[in-house]
Amino acid sequence: MRAKVLKVVLVNLALLLGLVVVAELIFGDWLRSDPIARLDLPRGTAVTVNPEGLYPGAQPFLYRRDRWALRGAGVDPAKVTILTIGGSTTNQLFLPDEQTWQAVAEREFRAQGRDDVVVANAGIDGQSTVGHIKSLEDWFPAIPNLRPRFVLAYVGLNDVHVSGAWIDDLRHPDPIKRFRQRSAIIRAWGKVAGILKARQAKLTHHRVDYAGVEWTDTPAEPDFSAGPNSTPEAYKARLKRMAQLIHEMGAVPVLVTQPRGDYRVVDGKVLGVASTEGRNGVDNYRLLARFNQATREVCRDEGLLCLDLARELTFETGDFYDLLHTSPSGSEKIGRWLHAKLAGLV
């Protein structure tokens, strides 16, 4: 009896293993040498996105990634002046191409007669500095003739939630890295885990009615030990690695600090959106402030260019459609501000 049961188990395991192998050969990247394909980035795609309800005047539009996985209809990599990297606040999935802060900054340059300045969008939803390092190592070197003068990193927000396997992935030896990059199943699991983690951290897109929220100046979780286990020191090490890789591209690193929509500073006092569970806006401000400070410290210690957007740019009601993502008016402010900061350097 036991022998029969064992035989059934072994047969089922063999069938399952066979299905896994077939799936990996079909959907994985074991037989392809394209490094961009192994990163599983959207390429040559065009999908209709409907942002209706997120902000006033929102209409469906065509969201596109070109053959090199950069956002937009297509840009000659050789003409890219400023390459922007970041997560969803850089990608701006629910804003049309022409309303992203990259497009705004580019228009500002053109208004000054600088038609030669091209600002490319390499933002990927959910990506932290862990992912940016991978992009700098594997994605951008695979794009022919991509030699930007500046690589602008809009970072910090997602790194507050970086921990566990996301950090450990940087420590894997090359054979394990290659296996994880090529495996379709592991990539699929990574996407699911990322979605679940983003939802838990409230990083996904949803409309917030700021006119109806309650504001507080009291943190809900004053003990930082109850927060994410990512540390600013580990984040600083990743920023330094990014800067090194950007320099190796022949470009100038530009690090930009990040704001959130669920806090405001009034007469020196931080007010945050109240929450009935978990962290509120004051907690989120305090956590993010540690990472923004880490960004400033890396710039100071390494002699890098830092644009302190989080401190210097003031946002108003309507500039964020949720807790994190800017509406067209918010992205307009960011684009104009970045242009003003970079105009004398580009």
JSON list of C-alpha atoms in Angstrom, two decimals, residues 4 14-15 61 64 133 150 164 178 185-186 191 203 223 233-234 242 266 270 316:
[
{"chain": "A", "resi": 4, "resn": "LYS", "atom": "CA", "xyz": [1.54, 2.44, -4.34]},
{"chain": "A", "resi": 14, "resn": "ALA", "atom": "CA", "xyz": [7.45, 14.23, -11.88]},
{"chain": "A", "resi": 15, "resn": "LEU", "atom": "CA", "xyz": [4.46, 15.64, -13.79]},
{"chain": "A", "resi": 61, "resn": "PHE", "atom": "CA", "xyz": [-5.25, 58.01, -22.51]},
{"chain": "A", "resi": 64, "resn": "ARG", "atom": "CA", "xyz": [3.19, 53.61, -23.86]},
{"chain": "A", "resi": 133, "resn": "ILE", "atom": "CA", "xyz": [20.96, 49.45, -9.06]},
{"chain": "A", "resi": 150, "resn": "PHE", "atom": "CA", "xyz": [22.59, 63.57, -16.09]},
{"chain": "A", "resi": 164, "resn": "GLY", "atom": "CA", "xyz": [14.04, 41.22, 3.67]},
{"chain": "A", "resi": 178, "resn": "ARG", "atom": "CA", "xyz": [21.20, 34.97, -13.06]},
{"chain": "A", "resi": 185, "resn": "ILE", "atom": "CA", "xyz": [8.10, 31.60, -11.84]},
{"chain": "A", "resi": 186, "resn": "ILE", "atom": "CA", "xyz": [10.37, 33.55, -9.51]},
{"chain": "A", "resi": 191, "resn": "LYS", "atom": "CA", "xyz": [5.49, 40.73, -8.82]},
{"chain": "A", "resi": 203, "resn": "LEU", "atom": "CA", "xyz": [1.70, 52.60, -1.96]},
{"chain": "A", "resi": 223, "resn": "ASP", "atom": "CA", "xyz": [8.21, 54.35, 18.50]},
{"chain": "A", "resi": 233, "resn": "GLU", "atom": "CA", "xyz": [22.45, 53.46, 6.59]},
{"chain": "A", "resi": 234, "resn": "ALA", "atom": "CA", "xyz": [21.68, 50.61, 4.18]},
{"chain": "A", "resi": 242, "resn": "MET", "atom": "CA", "xyz": [24.05, 54.10, -7.66]},
{"chain": "A", "resi": 266, "resn": "VAL", "atom": "CA", "xyz": [2.44, 74.89, 8.84]},
{"chain": "A", "resi": 270, "resn": "VAL", "atom": "CA", "xyz": [4.06, 69.04, 10.96]},
{"chain": "A", "resi": 316, "resn": "GLU", "atom": "CA", "xyz": [-1.28, 72.63, -2.04]}
]
